[in-house]
Amino acid sequence: MLKRLDMTCSRNLRELLGLSGAKKLEELLMEGTTRVKQLPMSIESLSSLQTLNLSHCGLVHLPIRISETNITLKNENRERRQIILEFPRDKKGIRFLANLSIEGRLHIPLSHLTGKAEHFSCITKQKTPDEAMGMLFEAVQQSESFSEFGTLHIKRIKYIEEDAPFACNSFSGFPFLAELKLINLNIKKIPDNIDQLQSLEKLDLSGNDFASLPTTMENLSKLRTVILCNCTKLEALPELIHLQTLKLSRCSNLRSLVELSTLNPTKVRYGMLELGLDNCKSVQSLSEQLSHFPSLIHLDLSRHDFEALPESIINLLSLGTLCINNCKELKSVEELPQNLKHLYTHGCNSLEYLCLFYNNSIEHLDLSNCCSLQEGESTTLARILDDGYSNAVITSRFACLPGAEVPSYLDNQTLGTSTRISLIEGRLTSKILGIVACVMVAC
């Protein structure tokens, strides 16, 4: 008895036949079947079908409707929302789906989410009985119907400023939702009742048109990751003290990460570990803003206009990775955190001076396309290689430096197809033998 049919990446498949007899089919996986242009009408009769994956198929130009209906649960005074997938010529659509992934010209008239999109996917959360009862009780208090989605993704392939906004009216009735992605949908306002998503752990609202987020987001105690890339109208953020990861790339109008109030001198300290501010040039009092995030281990300040690093960076004692790529006005890099291991400065073409103390922790340094680095600076950078041998503990280190010649401190240079390396006394240990090598790359 066929329950699972997996035709993933069957690129020569053109037509799907014989489904009418697969009455017990539960999973139909067709991701990457790019030559399948339509599905047989017999797919509507698959009443046991729960999982359908039609991503990256040949259906991308087909108008598809994703709606929902409410099903009354037996012996319960509550209704569950049920997805209905409708293709052209369908009479009743595909029902009973718990897990769906599809791409195409999608019209999505759901209860609280309505508009046009190009990708839709949802996964129903698997729950223990106690977990289900507890969350359902809370959901019934909030709304008359509920959805069992654990993840929900709706997106357009790219952001277009003139596109019609997707309507996002309410977040009631999603008691199990742990991951929500609404991407490139030109949403103008996020509903205040987003705090009803008490299971939410990851939120991606990139490519939307809201200027602010509701302060009720502060009540989402399980929320750990927020991605707001390319939200060009966003100006400020609520106080999201529970976050571990916040990505704000290309939020060009963002002025504030935290509320800097002179009336309340108490500093709110966030436990955030990763902060991405790539091309967020409008953030004011950046150094003071960053001082609220003492636990950061990864910070991206690429494509900013400062000439020197914000002063508070040296106090980020846990910082392991700093990205300042393509900071075109940056002239000097000094006073880095002692524990910094990865420094990326690609494309900082005004950078003249880089100060690295002895016994630094740098293991990976990228200075590619830093064409203004003063002569002699590259030579002093040899210390990041030498420091790899401190205290008889050898660490692997990598540096990408600008220049057109092999640095002179690499003194074992020769022409030909082979070379002999002279071992330096004092740099041998019982653990490992290491060498420094240089590769010239044209770019």
CSV table of C-alpha atoms in Angstrom, one decimal:
chain,number,residue,atom,x,y,z
A,1,MET,CA,0.0,0.0,0.0
A,2,LEU,CA,1.7,3.2,-1.2
A,3,LYS,CA,1.9,5.9,1.4
A,4,ARG,CA,4.9,7.9,0.3
A,5,LEU,CA,6.0,8.9,-3.2
A,6,ASP,CA,9.2,10.8,-3.6
A,7,MET,CA,10.1,12.1,-7.1
A,8,THR,CA,12.3,15.0,-5.9
A,9,CYS,CA,14.6,16.4,-8.7
A,10,SER,CA,13.1,14.1,-11.4
A,11,ARG,CA,13.8,16.6,-14.0
A,12,ASN,CA,12.6,14.5,-17.0
A,13,LEU,CA,9.2,13.9,-15.5
A,14,ARG,CA,6.6,15.6,-17.5
A,15,GLU,CA,3.3,14.1,-16.4
A,16,LEU,CA,1.9,12.5,-13.3
A,17,LEU,CA,-0.4,9.5,-13.9
A,18,GLY,CA,-2.1,6.8,-11.9
A,19,LEU,CA,-2.6,8.7,-8.7
A,20,SER,CA,-6.3,7.8,-8.6
A,21,GLY,CA,-5.5,4.4,-7.2
A,22,ALA,CA,-3.2,5.6,-4.4
A,23,LYS,CA,-6.0,6.2,-1.9
A,24,LYS,CA,-3.7,5.9,1.1
A,25,LEU,CA,-1.0,8.2,-0.2
A,26,GLU,CA,0.1,10.5,2.7
A,27,GLU,CA,3.3,12.2,1.2
A,28,LEU,CA,3.9,13.4,-2.3
A,29,LEU,CA,7.3,15.0,-2.8
A,30,MET,CA,7.9,16.7,-6.2
A,31,GLU,CA,10.4,19.4,-5.5
A,32,GLY,CA,12.6,20.2,-8.6
A,33,THR,CA,10.3,18.5,-11.1
A,34,THR,CA,10.7,21.5,-13.4
A,35,ARG,CA,8.9,19.9,-16.5
A,36,VAL,CA,5.7,19.1,-14.7
A,37,LYS,CA,3.3,21.9,-15.9
A,38,GLN,CA,0.1,20.8,-14.2
A,39,LEU,CA,-1.2,18.2,-11.8
A,40,PRO,CA,-3.9,15.6,-12.7
A,41,MET,CA,-7.4,16.3,-11.3
A,42,SER,CA,-7.3,12.9,-9.6
A,43,ILE,CA,-5.0,14.5,-6.9
A,44,GLU,CA,-8.2,15.9,-5.4
A,45,SER,CA,-9.3,12.4,-4.4
A,46,LEU,CA,-6.3,11.7,-2.3
A,47,SER,CA,-8.1,12.1,1.0
A,48,SER,CA,-5.1,10.8,3.1
A,49,LEU,CA,-2.6,13.2,1.6
A,50,GLN,CA,-1.0,15.3,4.4
A,51,THR,CA,2.4,16.4,2.9
A,52,LEU,CA,2.8,18.0,-0.5
A,53,ASN,CA,6.0,19.6,-1.8
A,54,LEU,CA,5.8,21.4,-5.1
A,55,SER,CA,8.7,23.8,-4.7
A,56,HIS,CA,10.8,24.6,-7.8
A,57,CYS,CA,8.4,22.8,-10.1
A,58,GLY,CA,7.1,23.8,-13.5
A,59,LEU,CA,4.0,25.2,-11.9
A,60,VAL,CA,5.5,28.7,-11.3
A,61,HIS,CA,3.4,30.4,-14.0
A,62,LEU,CA,0.2,28.7,-13.0
A,63,PRO,CA,-2.4,30.7,-11.0
A,64,ILE,CA,-2.9,29.0,-7.7
A,65,ARG,CA,-5.2,29.8,-4.8
A,66,ILE,CA,-4.5,29.0,-1.2
A,67,SER,CA,-7.4,29.5,1.1
A,68,GLU,CA,-8.7,27.9,4.3
A,69,THR,CA,-11.9,26.7,5.9
A,70,ASN,CA,-12.8,25.9,9.5
A,71,ILE,CA,-13.4,22.4,10.7
A,72,THR,CA,-15.3,21.8,13.9
A,73,LEU,CA,-13.5,19.3,16.1
A,74,LYS,CA,-15.5,16.4,17.5
A,75,ASN,CA,-16.7,16.9,21.0
A,76,GLU,CA,-14.9,20.2,21.2
A,77,ASN,CA,-16.2,23.8,21.2
A,78,ARG,CA,-13.5,25.0,18.9
A,79,GLU,CA,-12.6,25.1,15.2
A,80,ARG,CA,-9.4,24.3,13.4
A,81,ARG,CA,-8.3,26.2,10.3
A,82,GLN,CA,-7.8,23.8,7.3
A,83,ILE,CA,-5.7,24.8,4.2
A,84,ILE,CA,-7.3,24.3,0.8
A,85,LEU,CA,-5.1,24.3,-2.3
A,86,GLU,CA,-6.8,25.1,-5.6
A,87,PHE,CA,-5.5,24.8,-9.1
A,88,PRO,CA,-7.2,26.0,-12.3
A,89,ARG,CA,-10.0,23.7,-13.3
A,90,ASP,CA,-10.2,22.2,-9.8
A,91,LYS,CA,-13.7,21.7,-8.5
A,92,LYS,CA,-13.1,21.3,-4.8
A,93,GLY,CA,-9.3,21.6,-4.3
A,94,ILE,CA,-6.8,19.6,-2.2
A,95,ARG,CA,-7.8,19.4,1.5
A,96,PHE,CA,-6.5,17.9,4.7
A,97,LEU,CA,-2.9,19.1,4.0
A,98,ALA,CA,-0.8,19.4,7.1
A,99,ASN,CA,2.5,20.2,5.4
A,100,LEU,CA,2.7,22.2,2.1
A,101,SER,CA,5.4,23.9,0.1
A,102,ILE,CA,4.6,25.4,-3.3
A,103,GLU,CA,5.7,28.2,-5.6
A,104,GLY,CA,3.8,30.0,-8.4
A,105,ARG,CA,1.4,32.8,-8.9
A,106,LEU,CA,-0.2,32.5,-5.6
A,107,HIS,CA,-3.4,34.2,-4.4
A,108,ILE,CA,-3.6,33.8,-0.6
A,109,PRO,CA,-6.9,34.8,1.0
A,110,LEU,CA,-6.4,33.5,4.5
A,111,SER,CA,-8.4,34.7,7.6
A,112,HIS,CA,-5.9,37.3,8.6
A,113,LEU,CA,-3.3,37.2,5.9
A,114,THR,CA,-4.3,38.2,2.4
A,115,GLY,CA,-2.4,39.1,-0.8
A,116,LYS,CA,-0.3,37.9,-3.7
A,117,ALA,CA,2.9,35.9,-3.2
A,118,GLU,CA,5.3,33.5,-5.0
A,119,HIS,CA,6.1,31.1,-2.3
A,120,PHE,CA,4.0,29.5,0.5
A,121,SER,CA,5.0,26.8,2.9
A,122,CYS,CA,3.7,25.6,6.2
A,123,ILE,CA,4.5,22.7,8.5
A,124,THR,CA,2.2,21.4,11.2
A,125,LYS,CA,3.9,21.1,14.6
A,126,GLN,CA,4.1,17.7,16.1
A,127,LYS,CA,2.9,18.0,19.8
A,128,THR,CA,2.7,16.0,22.9
A,129,PRO,CA,-0.9,15.7,24.3
A,130,ASP,CA,-0.1,17.9,27.3
A,131,GLU,CA,1.5,20.5,25.1
A,132,ALA,CA,-1.4,20.5,22.7
A,133,MET,CA,-4.0,20.9,25.4
A,134,GLY,CA,-2.2,23.7,27.2
A,135,MET,CA,-1.6,25.7,24.0
A,136,LEU,CA,-5.2,25.0,22.7
A,137,PHE,CA,-6.7,26.3,25.9
A,138,GLU,CA,-4.8,29.6,25.5
A,139,ALA,CA,-5.7,29.8,21.8
A,140,VAL,CA,-9.4,29.4,22.5
A,141,GLN,CA,-9.2,32.2,25.0
A,142,GLN,CA,-7.9,34.4,22.2
A,143,SER,CA,-9.9,33.4,19.1
A,144,GLU,CA,-12.7,31.3,17.9
A,145,SER,CA,-10.5,29.2,15.5
A,146,PHE,CA,-6.9,28.2,15.4
A,147,SER,CA,-4.2,26.9,13.1
A,148,GLU,CA,-1.7,24.1,13.9
A,149,PHE,CA,1.2,25.6,11.9
A,150,GLY,CA,4.6,25.2,13.6
A,151,THR,CA,6.2,27.2,10.7
A,152,LEU,CA,4.7,29.5,8.1
A,153,HIS,CA,6.6,31.1,5.2
A,154,ILE,CA,5.1,33.5,2.7
A,155,LYS,CA,7.3,35.5,0.4
A,156,ARG,CA,7.9,37.1,-2.9
A,157,ILE,CA,11.1,36.3,-4.7
A,158,LYS,CA,12.4,39.9,-4.6
A,159,TYR,CA,11.4,43.2,-3.1
A,160,ILE,CA,9.7,45.7,-5.5
A,161,GLU,CA,8.9,49.1,-3.9
A,162,GLU,CA,5.7,49.6,-6.0
A,163,ASP,CA,4.2,46.2,-5.3
A,164,ALA,CA,0.8,46.0,-3.7
A,165,PRO,CA,1.1,45.5,0.1
A,166,PHE,CA,0.2,42.2,1.6
A,167,ALA,CA,-2.5,42.6,4.2
A,168,CYS,CA,-1.5,41.4,7.7
A,169,ASN,CA,-4.5,42.0,9.9
A,170,SER,CA,-4.1,39.8,12.9
A,171,PHE,CA,-2.0,37.0,14.5
A,172,SER,CA,-4.7,35.4,16.6
A,173,GLY,CA,-5.1,31.7,16.5
A,174,PHE,CA,-1.5,30.5,16.0
A,175,PRO,CA,-0.8,28.9,19.3
A,176,PHE,CA,2.0,26.6,18.0
A,177,LEU,CA,3.8,28.9,15.6
A,178,ALA,CA,7.5,28.8,16.3
A,179,GLU,CA,8.9,30.2,13.0
A,180,LEU,CA,7.2,33.0,10.9
A,181,LYS,CA,8.7,34.4,7.6
A,182,LEU,CA,6.8,37.1,5.7
A,183,ILE,CA,9.4,38.3,3.2
A,184,ASN,CA,9.3,41.0,0.5
A,185,LEU,CA,5.5,41.5,0.9
A,186,ASN,CA,5.5,45.3,1.3
A,187,ILE,CA,3.5,45.0,4.6
A,188,LYS,CA,2.9,48.5,6.0
A,189,LYS,CA,1.9,47.7,9.5
A,190,ILE,CA,2.4,44.7,11.9
A,191,PRO,CA,-0.6,44.0,14.1
A,192,ASP,CA,-0.4,44.9,17.8
A,193,ASN,CA,-1.5,41.4,18.7
A,194,ILE,CA,1.7,39.8,17.5
A,195,ASP,CA,2.3,39.1,21.2
A,196,GLN,CA,-0.3,36.3,20.9
A,197,LEU,CA,2.4,34.2,19.1
A,198,GLN,CA,3.7,33.0,22.4
A,199,SER,CA,5.6,30.0,20.8
A,200,LEU,CA,7.4,32.2,18.4
A,201,GLU,CA,11.2,31.7,18.3
A,202,LYS,CA,12.3,33.0,14.9
A,203,LEU,CA,10.7,36.0,13.0
A,204,ASP,CA,11.8,37.2,9.5
A,205,LEU,CA,10.0,40.3,8.2
A,206,SER,CA,12.6,41.3,5.6
A,207,GLY,CA,11.6,43.5,2.7
A,208,ASN,CA,8.5,45.2,4.2
A,209,ASP,CA,7.4,48.8,4.5
A,210,PHE,CA,6.5,49.4,8.2
A,211,ALA,CA,8.2,52.3,9.9
A,212,SER,CA,8.0,50.7,13.4
A,213,LEU,CA,7.2,47.5,15.2
A,214,PRO,CA,4.6,47.1,18.0
A,215,THR,CA,5.9,47.4,21.5
A,216,THR,CA,3.9,44.3,22.3
A,217,MET,CA,6.7,42.3,20.7
A,218,GLU,CA,8.5,42.8,24.0
A,219,ASN,CA,6.2,40.2,25.5
A,220,LEU,CA,7.5,37.4,23.2
A,221,SER,CA,9.7,35.7,25.8
A,222,LYS,CA,10.7,32.8,23.5
A,223,LEU,CA,11.7,34.9,20.5
A,224,ARG,CA,15.4,34.5,19.9
A,225,THR,CA,16.0,35.5,16.2
A,226,VAL,CA,14.7,38.5,14.4
A,227,ILE,CA,15.6,39.3,10.7
A,228,LEU,CA,14.6,42.7,9.3
A,229,CYS,CA,16.9,43.1,6.3
A,230,ASN,CA,15.9,45.6,3.7
A,231,CYS,CA,13.2,47.2,5.8
A,232,THR,CA,14.1,50.7,4.4
A,233,LYS,CA,11.4,52.6,6.2
A,234,LEU,CA,12.1,51.2,9.7
A,235,GLU,CA,13.2,53.9,12.1
A,236,ALA,CA,13.3,52.3,15.6
A,237,LEU,CA,12.9,49.0,17.4
A,238,PRO,CA,11.0,47.9,20.5
A,239,GLU,CA,13.0,46.7,23.5
A,240,LEU,CA,13.7,43.1,22.6
A,241,ILE,CA,15.9,42.0,25.5
A,242,HIS,CA,15.4,38.3,25.0
A,243,LEU,CA,16.9,38.2,21.5
A,244,GLN,CA,20.1,36.3,20.6
A,245,THR,CA,20.3,37.3,16.9
A,246,LEU,CA,19.2,40.5,15.2
A,247,LYS,CA,19.9,41.2,11.5
A,248,LEU,CA,19.1,44.6,10.1
A,249,SER,CA,21.1,44.7,6.9
A,250,ARG,CA,20.1,47.6,4.6
A,251,CYS,CA,17.7,49.2,7.1
A,252,SER,CA,18.9,52.6,5.7
A,253,ASN,CA,16.4,54.7,7.7
A,254,LEU,CA,17.0,53.1,11.1
A,255,ARG,CA,18.0,55.7,13.7
A,256,SER,CA,17.9,53.8,17.0
A,257,LEU,CA,18.5,50.3,18.3
A,258,VAL,CA,17.6,51.1,21.9
A,259,GLU,CA,15.8,54.1,23.5
A,260,LEU,CA,18.5,56.5,24.9
A,261,SER,CA,16.7,58.4,27.5
A,262,THR,CA,18.4,61.1,29.7
A,263,LEU,CA,15.4,60.9,32.0
A,264,ASN,CA,16.1,57.2,32.9
A,265,PRO,CA,19.9,56.7,33.4
A,266,THR,CA,19.5,53.0,34.0
A,267,LYS,CA,21.1,51.2,31.1
A,268,VAL,CA,19.2,48.2,29.7
A,269,ARG,CA,21.7,45.5,28.9
A,270,TYR,CA,20.8,43.0,26.2
A,271,GLY,CA,22.0,39.4,26.1
A,272,MET,CA,22.3,39.5,22.3
A,273,LEU,CA,25.0,37.4,20.7
A,274,GLU,CA,24.8,38.4,17.0
A,275,LEU,CA,24.1,41.9,15.6
A,276,GLY,CA,24.0,42.7,11.9
A,277,LEU,CA,24.0,46.4,11.0
A,278,ASP,CA,25.4,46.2,7.4
A,279,ASN,CA,24.6,49.5,5.6
A,280,CYS,CA,22.6,50.9,8.5
A,281,LYS,CA,24.3,54.3,8.2
A,282,SER,CA,21.6,56.4,9.9
A,283,VAL,CA,21.9,54.9,13.4
A,284,GLN,CA,22.7,57.8,15.7
A,285,SER,CA,25.1,57.6,18.7
A,286,LEU,CA,26.3,54.3,17.4
A,287,SER,CA,29.0,53.9,20.1
A,288,GLU,CA,26.6,54.4,22.9
A,289,GLN,CA,24.0,52.2,21.3
A,290,LEU,CA,26.5,49.3,21.0
A,291,SER,CA,27.4,49.6,24.7
A,292,HIS,CA,24.0,48.1,25.5
A,293,PHE,CA,25.1,44.8,23.9
A,294,PRO,CA,28.1,43.6,26.0
A,295,SER,CA,27.6,39.9,25.2
A,296,LEU,CA,28.1,40.2,21.4
A,297,ILE,CA,30.2,37.6,19.8
A,298,HIS,CA,29.5,38.6,16.2
A,299,LEU,CA,29.1,42.2,15.0
A,300,ASP,CA,28.7,43.4,11.4
A,301,LEU,CA,29.2,47.1,10.7
A,302,SER,CA,30.0,46.8,7.0
A,303,ARG,CA,29.2,49.7,4.6
A,304,HIS,CA,29.2,52.5,7.2
A,305,ASP,CA,30.7,56.0,6.8
A,306,PHE,CA,32.7,56.3,10.0
A,307,GLU,CA,36.5,57.2,9.8
A,308,ALA,CA,37.3,55.3,13.0
A,309,LEU,CA,35.6,52.4,14.8
A,310,PRO,CA,33.0,53.3,17.5
A,311,GLU,CA,34.9,53.6,20.8
A,312,SER,CA,32.7,51.2,22.7
A,313,ILE,CA,33.8,48.2,20.6
A,314,ILE,CA,36.9,47.7,22.7
A,315,ASN,CA,34.6,47.0,25.7
A,316,LEU,CA,32.8,44.1,23.9
A,317,LEU,CA,35.0,41.6,25.7
A,318,SER,CA,33.2,38.5,24.2
A,319,LEU,CA,33.4,39.7,20.6
A,320,GLY,CA,35.0,37.1,18.4
A,321,THR,CA,34.1,38.3,14.8
A,322,LEU,CA,34.0,41.9,13.5
A,323,CYS,CA,32.9,42.7,10.0
A,324,ILE,CA,33.7,46.2,8.7
A,325,ASN,CA,33.8,45.4,4.9
A,326,ASN,CA,33.5,48.2,2.4
A,327,CYS,CA,33.6,51.0,5.0
A,328,LYS,CA,34.9,53.5,2.4
A,329,GLU,CA,35.7,56.4,4.8
A,330,LEU,CA,37.5,54.2,7.5
A,331,LYS,CA,41.1,55.4,7.9
A,332,SER,CA,42.3,53.6,11.0
A,333,VAL,CA,41.5,50.5,13.1
A,334,GLU,CA,42.7,50.7,16.7
A,335,GLU,CA,41.8,49.4,20.1
A,336,LEU,CA,40.3,46.1,19.2
A,337,PRO,CA,38.9,43.7,21.8
A,338,GLN,CA,41.6,41.4,23.0
A,339,ASN,CA,39.7,38.2,22.3
A,340,LEU,CA,38.8,39.1,18.7
A,341,LYS,CA,39.6,36.2,16.4
A,342,HIS,CA,38.1,37.2,13.0
A,343,LEU,CA,38.5,40.6,11.4
A,344,TYR,CA,37.1,41.4,8.0
A,345,THR,CA,38.0,44.7,6.3
A,346,HIS,CA,37.6,43.9,2.6
A,347,GLY,CA,37.2,46.9,0.4
A,348,CYS,CA,38.1,49.6,3.0
A,349,ASN,CA,40.1,51.4,0.4
A,350,SER,CA,40.8,54.5,2.6
A,351,LEU,CA,42.3,52.3,5.5
A,352,GLU,CA,45.8,53.5,6.2
A,353,TYR,CA,46.6,52.2,9.7
A,354,LEU,CA,45.8,48.9,11.5
A,355,CYS,CA,47.0,48.5,15.1
A,356,LEU,CA,47.4,44.9,16.2
A,357,PHE,CA,49.0,44.4,19.6
A,358,TYR,CA,51.4,41.5,20.4
A,359,ASN,CA,49.7,38.5,21.8
A,360,ASN,CA,46.5,39.3,20.0
A,361,SER,CA,44.0,36.6,19.3
A,362,ILE,CA,43.5,37.2,15.6
A,363,GLU,CA,43.2,33.9,13.6
A,364,HIS,CA,41.6,35.2,10.4
A,365,LEU,CA,42.4,38.6,8.9
A,366,ASP,CA,41.0,39.9,5.6
A,367,LEU,CA,42.6,43.1,4.3
A,368,SER,CA,41.8,42.5,0.6
A,369,ASN,CA,41.3,45.6,-1.5
A,370,CYS,CA,42.6,47.8,1.3
A,371,CYS,CA,44.8,49.6,-1.3
A,372,SER,CA,45.7,52.6,0.9
A,373,LEU,CA,47.3,50.6,3.7
A,374,GLN,CA,50.6,52.4,4.3
A,375,GLU,CA,53.8,50.8,3.2
A,376,GLY,CA,55.2,48.9,6.1
A,377,GLU,CA,51.9,48.2,7.7
A,378,SER,CA,51.6,44.9,5.8
A,379,THR,CA,55.0,43.9,7.1
A,380,THR,CA,54.1,44.5,10.7
A,381,LEU,CA,51.1,42.3,10.2
A,382,ALA,CA,53.5,39.4,10.3
A,383,ARG,CA,53.1,39.4,14.0
A,384,ILE,CA,49.7,37.7,13.7
A,385,LEU,CA,51.6,34.8,12.2
A,386,ASP,CA,54.4,34.9,14.8
A,387,ASP,CA,51.9,35.1,17.7
A,388,GLY,CA,50.5,31.8,16.6
A,389,TYR,CA,53.5,30.2,18.3
A,390,SER,CA,53.1,31.9,21.7
A,391,ASN,CA,53.5,29.8,24.9
A,392,ALA,CA,54.2,26.6,22.9
A,393,VAL,CA,50.6,26.4,21.7
A,394,ILE,CA,50.4,26.6,18.0
A,395,THR,CA,47.2,28.0,16.3
A,396,SER,CA,46.3,28.1,12.7
A,397,ARG,CA,46.2,31.7,11.4
A,398,PHE,CA,45.2,33.2,8.0
A,399,ALA,CA,45.7,36.6,6.6
A,400,CYS,CA,44.7,38.1,3.2
A,401,LEU,CA,46.8,41.2,2.5
A,402,PRO,CA,47.0,43.8,-0.3
A,403,GLY,CA,50.1,44.0,-2.4
A,404,ALA,CA,51.8,42.9,-5.6
A,405,GLU,CA,54.8,41.2,-4.1
A,406,VAL,CA,55.5,38.4,-1.6
A,407,PRO,CA,56.3,40.1,1.7
A,408,SER,CA,60.0,40.1,2.6
A,409,TYR,CA,59.5,38.4,6.0
A,410,LEU,CA,58.7,35.3,4.0
A,411,ASP,CA,62.4,34.6,3.5
A,412,ASN,CA,62.3,31.2,2.0
A,413,GLN,CA,61.5,32.4,-1.5
A,414,THR,CA,62.8,30.6,-4.5
A,415,LEU,CA,62.1,30.0,-8.2
A,416,GLY,CA,61.3,26.6,-9.7
A,417,THR,CA,58.9,23.8,-8.9
A,418,SER,CA,60.2,22.9,-5.4
A,419,THR,CA,61.8,24.5,-2.4
A,420,ARG,CA,63.5,23.4,0.8
A,421,ILE,CA,62.3,24.7,4.1
A,422,SER,CA,64.7,25.4,6.9
A,423,LEU,CA,63.2,24.6,10.3
A,424,ILE,CA,63.7,27.4,12.9
A,425,GLU,CA,64.9,26.2,16.3
A,426,GLY,CA,62.4,27.0,19.1
A,427,ARG,CA,59.4,26.6,16.8
A,428,LEU,CA,59.2,22.8,17.1
A,429,THR,CA,56.9,21.2,19.6
A,430,SER,CA,55.8,17.6,20.3
A,431,LYS,CA,52.3,18.5,19.1
A,432,ILE,CA,52.6,19.9,15.6
A,433,LEU,CA,54.9,21.3,13.0
A,434,GLY,CA,53.6,24.3,11.1
A,435,ILE,CA,54.7,26.5,8.2
A,436,VAL,CA,53.8,29.9,6.9
A,437,ALA,CA,52.9,30.0,3.2
A,438,CYS,CA,52.0,32.9,0.8
A,439,VAL,CA,49.8,32.6,-2.3
A,440,MET,CA,49.5,35.5,-4.8
A,441,VAL,CA,46.0,36.0,-6.2
A,442,ALA,CA,45.1,38.4,-9.0
A,443,CYS,CA,41.8,40.2,-8.5
